[in-house]
Amino acid sequence: MPGFSTRAIKAASRVPDVPQPPVNVPIYATSTFEVADATELAELLAFERPGHSYTRYSNPTHEALERALAELEGAEAAHVTASGMAAIHGVIVSILRSGDEILIPRAVYGGTISLARSVLERSGIGHLAVDTTDAAAVMAAITPRTKLLWLETISNPTTALADIAALAELAHDRGVLVAVDNTFASPALANPLAMGADVVVHSMTKYIGGHSDIVGGAIVGSAARVAEAREIVVTSGGNASPWEAFLALRGLKTLALRMERHSSNALAVATALEGAPGVGAVRYPGLASHPQHALACRVLRGGMAGGMVAVDLEGGRTHGERFLGRMRVGVHATSLGSVETLVSHPASSSHRQLADADLPAAGLTPGTLRVSIGLEDVEDLIADFVGAASPG
Ligand SMILES: Cc1ncc(COP(=O)(O)O)c(C=O)c1O
């Protein structure tokens, strides 16, 4: 009879049969999976047969989330990653080679700018920032080196919208692929693949997770495109965690409800702040004053415009800092897309890599606040924000 330790390890590793499917997808907290022979393992590692070998490559909890995301984005496939940045890196590096160039929006998540500057440049991949709300400017910026046009459905942090369908048509005519970061809209508000995008990425840290308790990302698109990006992610160690994939699956179940409340709260706060003392401008796609309001009404589902608002305070950097100190409901923290209202100051956080002189080109001022409206009672949010913005 084997010794106690041997018996304990074997006994505690037996996976039960589950005749009644659990209502929730289990967390497969295992780094590795037993195989019958070396051929099976080799085929699994090459993604040549269904199943799992090692969690850096795949895991059943990841697979459940990938299938859900693919379905909700109207795609063939998805691959989940450690973070939104791992997804962005995987997509870009799988498409571009040394000597190629990517076009990025002038107003784009600061981490994407950092990736271009600190990682892509070292590999000889160039980047050019363009105003993606201007199709003629995008076309003029395309050169024979351009391989990828990067867009955000709703830009971080300016809330500008690019016309994905029009730009995809023009880019494809020039042999340029289009990738869309759909983090701000989430699959509940927009499906960029249906508008002509070739691949979509998400930071699941935001609306998909929805509770500021996970960091994760996703790549969504055709099976071939996702497989190419997956190779980069798997090889560079950007895999998701089954624990966080579980929380992302839970988040998906309430995503539509949360987006409705984020959108209605944000519209009410943006409306109250427009013209309020101390406020220079409010940028929210749901406001008639937003430059792409008509486009937002056309492309965002159900007349919703999401929870992200950009507020330009009249008094610049000092006014922004005073606002953050005065808030009682909103939380001064980076990140977005959560149940609690989060407010950050891009000039000193997400866009700290830009000098003050470069902020206007990214659509920012030193006094711009990025506001991620949460699910609190809207009267409390309005009172908090109007009070904090007041110059007195
Ligand atoms: C639009 C957008 N894309 C990508 C990211 C990066 O996501 P993560 O922090 O999960 O890597 C962020 C993070 O703020 C973001 O706002």
Coordinates of C-alpha atoms in Angstrom, one line a residue, residues 29-341:
A29 CA -7.3 26.4 -10.6
T30 CA -4.7 24.3 -12.2
S31 CA -1.5 25.2 -14.1
T32 CA -1.3 21.9 -15.9
F33 CA -3.4 19.0 -17.3
E34 CA -2.6 15.3 -17.5
V35 CA -2.1 13.8 -21.0
A36 CA -2.2 10.2 -22.2
D37 CA 1.0 10.4 -24.3
A38 CA 3.6 12.7 -25.8
T39 CA 1.8 13.1 -29.1
E40 CA -1.3 14.4 -27.3
L41 CA 0.8 17.0 -25.4
A42 CA 2.6 18.1 -28.6
E43 CA -0.7 18.5 -30.4
L44 CA -2.2 20.4 -27.5
L45 CA 0.7 22.8 -27.3
A46 CA 0.3 23.5 -31.0
F47 CA -3.4 24.0 -30.6
E48 CA -3.9 21.2 -33.1
R49 CA -6.5 19.4 -31.0
P50 CA -9.2 20.5 -28.5
G51 CA -8.3 20.4 -24.9
H52 CA -5.7 21.9 -22.5
S53 CA -2.1 21.3 -21.7
Y54 CA -0.8 24.2 -19.6
T55 CA -2.6 27.3 -18.4
R56 CA -0.2 29.8 -20.1
Y57 CA -1.6 28.3 -23.3
S58 CA -5.3 27.7 -22.4
N59 CA -7.6 26.7 -19.5
P60 CA -11.3 25.7 -19.4
T61 CA -12.3 28.8 -17.5
H62 CA -10.5 30.9 -20.1
E63 CA -12.2 29.0 -22.8
A64 CA -15.6 29.6 -21.4
L65 CA -14.9 33.4 -21.2
E66 CA -13.4 33.3 -24.7
R67 CA -16.5 31.7 -26.1
A68 CA -18.7 34.2 -24.4
L69 CA -16.7 37.2 -25.6
A70 CA -16.6 35.9 -29.1
E71 CA -20.4 35.4 -29.1
L72 CA -21.0 38.9 -27.6
E73 CA -18.7 40.6 -30.1
G74 CA -20.0 38.6 -33.1
A75 CA -16.7 36.9 -33.7
E76 CA -15.3 33.5 -34.5
A77 CA -12.8 33.5 -31.6
A78 CA -11.3 35.2 -28.7
H79 CA -8.2 34.9 -26.5
V80 CA -8.1 36.3 -23.0
T81 CA -4.9 37.9 -21.6
A82 CA -3.3 39.1 -18.4
S83 CA -4.3 42.8 -19.0
G84 CA -5.6 45.1 -21.7
M85 CA -2.0 46.0 -22.5
A86 CA -1.1 42.3 -23.1
A87 CA -4.0 42.2 -25.6
I88 CA -2.9 45.4 -27.3
H89 CA 0.8 44.2 -27.4
G90 CA -0.2 40.8 -28.8
V91 CA -2.3 42.2 -31.6
I92 CA 0.2 44.9 -32.7
V93 CA 3.3 42.6 -32.5
S94 CA 1.4 39.9 -34.4
I95 CA 0.6 42.3 -37.3
L96 CA 3.7 44.5 -37.6
R97 CA 7.3 43.8 -38.4
S98 CA 10.4 45.9 -38.3
G99 CA 10.1 48.7 -40.8
D100 CA 6.3 48.8 -40.6
E101 CA 4.2 51.6 -39.2
I102 CA 1.1 51.9 -37.1
L103 CA -1.3 54.9 -37.1
I104 CA -2.7 55.7 -33.7
P105 CA -5.3 58.3 -32.7
R106 CA -4.0 61.5 -31.3
A107 CA -6.4 61.0 -28.4
V108 CA -5.7 57.5 -27.2
Y109 CA -5.1 55.6 -24.0
G110 CA -1.6 56.7 -22.7
G111 CA -0.5 53.1 -22.3
T112 CA -0.8 52.6 -26.1
I113 CA 1.4 55.6 -26.7
S114 CA 4.0 54.2 -24.2
L115 CA 3.9 50.9 -25.9
A116 CA 4.6 52.6 -29.3
R117 CA 7.4 54.7 -27.8
S118 CA 9.1 52.3 -25.5
V119 CA 8.6 48.8 -27.1
L120 CA 7.6 49.1 -30.7
E121 CA 10.3 51.7 -31.5
R122 CA 13.0 49.3 -30.2
S123 CA 11.8 46.7 -32.7
G124 CA 11.9 49.2 -35.6
I125 CA 8.1 49.6 -35.7
G126 CA 7.2 53.2 -36.3
H127 CA 4.1 55.0 -35.2
L128 CA 2.3 58.2 -36.2
A129 CA -0.5 60.0 -34.3
V130 CA -3.4 61.2 -36.4
D131 CA -6.7 62.9 -35.7
T132 CA -8.9 59.8 -36.3
T133 CA -12.1 61.9 -36.3
D134 CA -10.9 63.3 -39.6
A135 CA -11.0 60.6 -42.4
A136 CA -9.0 62.8 -44.8
A137 CA -6.2 63.2 -42.3
V138 CA -6.1 59.5 -41.7
M139 CA -5.9 58.8 -45.4
A140 CA -3.1 61.4 -45.9
A141 CA -1.1 59.8 -43.1
I142 CA -1.1 56.3 -44.7
T143 CA 2.2 55.4 -46.4
P144 CA 3.4 52.1 -48.0
R145 CA 4.8 51.3 -44.5
T146 CA 1.5 51.6 -42.8
K147 CA 0.1 48.1 -41.8
L148 CA -2.4 48.9 -39.0
L149 CA -4.8 51.6 -38.1
W150 CA -5.5 51.7 -34.4
L151 CA -8.8 53.1 -33.2
E152 CA -10.8 53.4 -29.9
T153 CA -14.6 53.2 -30.2
I154 CA -14.7 56.0 -27.7
S155 CA -11.4 57.7 -27.1
N156 CA -9.6 57.7 -23.7
P157 CA -9.9 60.3 -22.3
T158 CA -11.5 62.8 -24.7
T159 CA -14.6 60.7 -25.6
A160 CA -14.0 61.5 -29.3
L161 CA -15.6 58.9 -31.6
A162 CA -14.0 57.6 -34.8
D163 CA -16.3 56.5 -37.7
I164 CA -15.1 52.9 -37.7
A165 CA -17.1 51.8 -40.7
A166 CA -16.0 54.7 -42.9
L167 CA -12.3 54.4 -41.8
A168 CA -12.3 50.6 -42.2
E169 CA -13.5 50.9 -45.8
L170 CA -10.8 53.5 -46.6
A171 CA -8.0 51.6 -44.8
H172 CA -8.9 48.3 -46.4
D173 CA -8.8 49.9 -49.8
R174 CA -5.1 50.8 -49.0
G175 CA -4.3 47.3 -47.7
V176 CA -4.3 48.5 -44.0
L177 CA -5.8 46.5 -41.2
V178 CA -8.0 48.0 -38.5
A179 CA -7.9 47.2 -34.8
V180 CA -10.3 48.7 -32.4
D181 CA -10.0 49.1 -28.6
N182 CA -13.6 48.7 -27.5
T183 CA -12.9 49.1 -23.8
F184 CA -14.9 52.3 -23.3
A185 CA -18.0 51.1 -25.1
S186 CA -17.9 47.4 -24.1
P187 CA -19.6 44.8 -26.2
A188 CA -22.9 45.9 -24.7
L189 CA -22.8 49.3 -26.6
A190 CA -20.8 48.5 -29.8
N191 CA -19.5 45.6 -31.9
P192 CA -16.7 47.1 -34.0
L193 CA -16.2 43.8 -36.0
A194 CA -19.7 44.3 -37.5
M195 CA -18.6 47.8 -38.5
G196 CA -15.6 46.4 -40.5
A197 CA -12.8 46.2 -37.9
D198 CA -10.4 43.3 -38.3
V199 CA -9.7 42.7 -34.6
V200 CA -11.0 44.1 -31.3
V201 CA -9.3 44.4 -28.0
H202 CA -10.7 45.0 -24.5
S203 CA -9.3 45.8 -21.1
M204 CA -11.5 43.6 -19.1
T205 CA -10.2 45.4 -16.1
K206 CA -12.9 48.0 -16.9
Y207 CA -16.6 47.5 -17.8
I208 CA -16.4 43.8 -18.4
G209 CA -15.1 43.1 -14.9
G210 CA -17.0 46.1 -13.7
H211 CA -16.0 46.1 -10.0
S212 CA -12.4 47.3 -9.9
D213 CA -11.3 43.9 -8.7
I214 CA -9.6 42.3 -11.7
V215 CA -7.0 43.1 -14.3
G216 CA -7.5 41.3 -17.6
G217 CA -7.7 41.8 -21.4
A218 CA -9.1 40.1 -24.5
I219 CA -8.4 39.8 -28.2
V220 CA -11.5 39.1 -30.4
G221 CA -11.7 38.4 -34.1
S222 CA -11.5 35.8 -36.8
A223 CA -9.9 32.4 -35.7
A224 CA -6.8 33.1 -37.8
R225 CA -6.2 36.6 -36.5
V226 CA -6.8 35.6 -32.9
A227 CA -4.4 32.6 -33.3
E228 CA -1.6 34.9 -34.6
A229 CA -2.0 37.3 -31.7
R230 CA -2.4 34.3 -29.3
E231 CA 1.1 33.1 -30.3
I232 CA 2.6 36.4 -29.2
V233 CA 0.7 36.4 -25.9
V234 CA 1.5 32.7 -25.1
T235 CA 5.1 33.1 -26.0
S236 CA 5.6 36.4 -24.1
G237 CA 3.7 35.2 -21.0
G238 CA 0.7 37.5 -21.2
N239 CA -1.8 34.8 -20.1
A240 CA -5.0 35.4 -18.1
S241 CA -5.6 33.9 -14.7
P242 CA -8.5 31.5 -14.2
W243 CA -9.6 33.3 -11.1
E244 CA -9.9 36.6 -12.9
A245 CA -11.5 34.9 -15.9
F246 CA -14.2 33.7 -13.5
L247 CA -14.8 37.2 -12.3
A248 CA -15.0 38.5 -15.9
L249 CA -17.6 35.8 -16.7
R250 CA -19.6 37.0 -13.7
G251 CA -19.2 40.6 -14.9
L252 CA -20.6 39.8 -18.3
K253 CA -23.9 38.6 -16.8
T254 CA -24.7 42.2 -15.5
L255 CA -22.8 44.2 -18.2
A256 CA -25.9 45.3 -20.1
L257 CA -27.7 46.5 -16.9
R258 CA -24.6 48.3 -15.6
M259 CA -24.0 50.0 -19.0
E260 CA -27.6 51.3 -18.9
R261 CA -27.1 52.8 -15.5
H262 CA -23.6 54.1 -16.3
S263 CA -25.1 55.8 -19.4
S264 CA -28.1 57.4 -17.7
N265 CA -26.1 58.6 -14.7
A266 CA -23.3 60.0 -17.0
L267 CA -25.9 61.8 -19.2
A268 CA -27.5 63.4 -16.1
V269 CA -24.1 64.5 -14.6
A270 CA -22.8 65.8 -17.9
T271 CA -26.0 67.8 -18.5
A272 CA -25.8 69.3 -14.9
L273 CA -22.1 70.2 -15.3
E274 CA -22.5 71.8 -18.8
G275 CA -22.6 75.5 -18.0
A276 CA -22.1 75.0 -14.2
P277 CA -19.9 77.5 -12.5
G278 CA -16.2 76.7 -12.9
V279 CA -16.7 74.3 -15.8
G280 CA -15.3 75.3 -19.2
A281 CA -16.4 72.3 -21.2
V282 CA -18.0 68.9 -20.8
R283 CA -17.3 66.3 -23.4
Y284 CA -19.8 63.4 -23.4
P285 CA -21.0 61.7 -26.6
G286 CA -24.6 61.7 -25.2
L287 CA -24.7 65.5 -25.2
A288 CA -26.0 67.3 -28.3
S289 CA -22.9 69.6 -28.0
H290 CA -20.5 66.7 -28.5
P291 CA -18.8 66.9 -32.0
Q292 CA -19.7 63.3 -32.8
H293 CA -23.1 63.2 -31.1
A294 CA -24.9 62.1 -34.3
L295 CA -22.3 59.3 -34.9
A296 CA -22.7 58.2 -31.3
C297 CA -26.5 58.0 -31.7
R298 CA -25.9 55.9 -34.9
V299 CA -23.3 53.4 -33.7
L300 CA -23.8 53.0 -29.9
R301 CA -26.6 50.6 -29.0
G302 CA -29.9 51.7 -27.5
G303 CA -29.1 55.4 -27.5
M304 CA -26.6 54.9 -24.6
A305 CA -23.3 56.7 -24.6
G306 CA -21.5 54.9 -21.8
G307 CA -20.1 56.2 -18.5
M308 CA -17.0 58.2 -19.5
V309 CA -17.1 62.0 -19.3
A310 CA -14.2 64.5 -19.9
V311 CA -14.6 67.7 -17.8
D312 CA -12.4 70.7 -18.6
L313 CA -12.3 72.9 -15.5
E314 CA -11.8 76.7 -16.1
G315 CA -9.0 77.0 -13.6
G316 CA -6.5 74.5 -15.1
R317 CA -4.3 72.3 -13.0
T318 CA -4.9 73.9 -9.6
H319 CA -8.7 73.8 -10.1
G320 CA -8.4 70.1 -11.1
E321 CA -6.5 69.4 -7.9
R322 CA -9.0 71.3 -5.8
F323 CA -11.9 69.4 -7.4
L324 CA -10.3 66.1 -6.5
G325 CA -9.8 67.1 -2.9
R326 CA -13.4 68.3 -2.6
M327 CA -15.1 65.2 -4.0
R328 CA -17.0 63.2 -1.4
V329 CA -18.8 60.6 -3.6
G330 CA -16.3 60.2 -6.5
V331 CA -13.1 58.4 -5.7
H332 CA -9.7 59.9 -6.9
A333 CA -8.2 56.9 -8.5
T334 CA -7.0 55.7 -11.9
S335 CA -8.9 53.1 -13.9
L336 CA -12.6 53.2 -15.0
G337 CA -15.7 51.2 -15.8
S338 CA -16.6 50.3 -12.3
V339 CA -19.6 50.4 -9.9
E340 CA -18.0 53.3 -8.1
T341 CA -17.3 56.7 -9.7

